[in-house]
């Protein structure tokens, strides 16, 4: 093990890559988060793969079948994802790459291995897919949300509860995270399988570029997009009220206090009730959710008050919904009459899947809020007893050590110091985008930001994965942290490595979004389609461009032209 939360690579499924899991954990997992939820999540992944038919039960041998932690970073099993593409009738390993992993620098092509093609597995996947196509049901997510809220209501009073009571309640959290992971994977299948069918049916010279993305846009019910719509309205409230605008003009320091007697304050509180469980780096339990620290919410409002009125996501949603129906009608005309029902059915199920995937993720993060509150309360108690005040330092202890740490934090001073130094060093370096077998020694990983690829010359066209249609041109703004957008102005192209929901407000201020990584089912792709923003993902090393470089983004062709 390099890092205390690391896992062993699987002996059969040996290729791992960062793919789009970088949006889940962009940094090194803290020891506490990784050891608290890692095992139940990995177990849930294996169970779902067997349930879907992707793997046979006898193939689930060893650890890290779905994901693993190596050198502190989360990786997904590219071998298993490609196996899904190989075994799913009508799909290929390339389809799996495009949907789930995206373009990963240097990733080798699939090499067939004995046992990869398995008729029983293919029949199981086909049967599972047919069930989804017959009954795309999202009601189980509504029940899961109610269950999550009821569980949160059982959380002990943070001030009055004993350490033992808080720890006992926290003990039920890992199992719930496993169940949440199963729901997330099941709903991902709900969008992935019919999306693959659409791509196959409409793969022809007569199909306009980006037609499938248009069909899957503007569902009107994606949780992350609704979050953006709420923030947009708060931004408009500030833009339309001179006193509020003046308060924000003086800076964000103390903005909550300066606007506490305004009409904005109760609206912000309503937003936090509905969406306060979300936040930056929202799977990492060491990072406070927006409900615990609303500073990023006010920063998003400040950014959106400057966005052009024509970027209204609610208006865009209505337009996209109409366009999606036109695109679907066009698609039906491109296939033989006996297959038209399959086109429409696949479109309906895939749209439901996009909604379900983001909803399942939202429920998972909602449960995280309860664990976050309890963990941060325990860490605060340990700090008062001599432990570090910085939560990230306290999160250097493991789940097995938590109870002893809270009681006797001074006994872990050396352990924390040693692990904190290692985590700092690992975060300084860029992990390999993929590896096969064993991950390389971190000392061989490049230092983050130490070297910069050469900017492509004007006229260069870089291809990526088209995920959201439309074309736009603007000057590049390279952003590394959604909490620090570095002057992203309306009319600019947002350029970043990868996104999670905390980036969504920045989408509304940009004319287009371009990412180094990501795939068709990435968060950035689903939200961009829902908001009607041209987006191209897996544009390798696009973050090498300099701020101010003119970019021409074609979200239908999946290209970015420099200059």
Coordinates of C-alpha atoms in Angstrom, one line a residue, residues 198-212 214 327 329-337 339-340:
X198 CA -29.7 4.7 -30.2
X199 CA -26.1 5.2 -31.2
X200 CA -26.2 1.9 -33.1
X201 CA -29.6 2.5 -34.8
X202 CA -28.6 6.0 -35.9
X203 CA -25.0 5.2 -37.0
X204 CA -25.2 6.2 -40.7
X205 CA -24.2 8.9 -43.2
X206 CA -27.6 10.4 -43.2
X207 CA -27.7 11.1 -39.5
X208 CA -26.9 14.7 -38.6
X209 CA -24.0 15.2 -36.1
X210 CA -25.2 15.4 -32.5
X211 CA -28.7 14.0 -33.2
X212 CA -28.7 11.6 -30.3
X214 CA -30.4 16.6 -29.0
X327 CA -34.8 15.5 -33.3
X329 CA -39.1 12.7 -35.2
X330 CA -36.1 13.1 -37.5
X331 CA -34.5 10.0 -36.0
X332 CA -37.5 7.9 -36.6
X333 CA -37.4 8.8 -40.3
X334 CA -33.8 7.6 -40.6
X335 CA -34.6 3.9 -39.7
X336 CA -36.8 1.3 -41.3
X337 CA -40.4 1.5 -40.2
X339 CA -37.5 -0.2 -35.9
X340 CA -39.1 3.2 -35.3

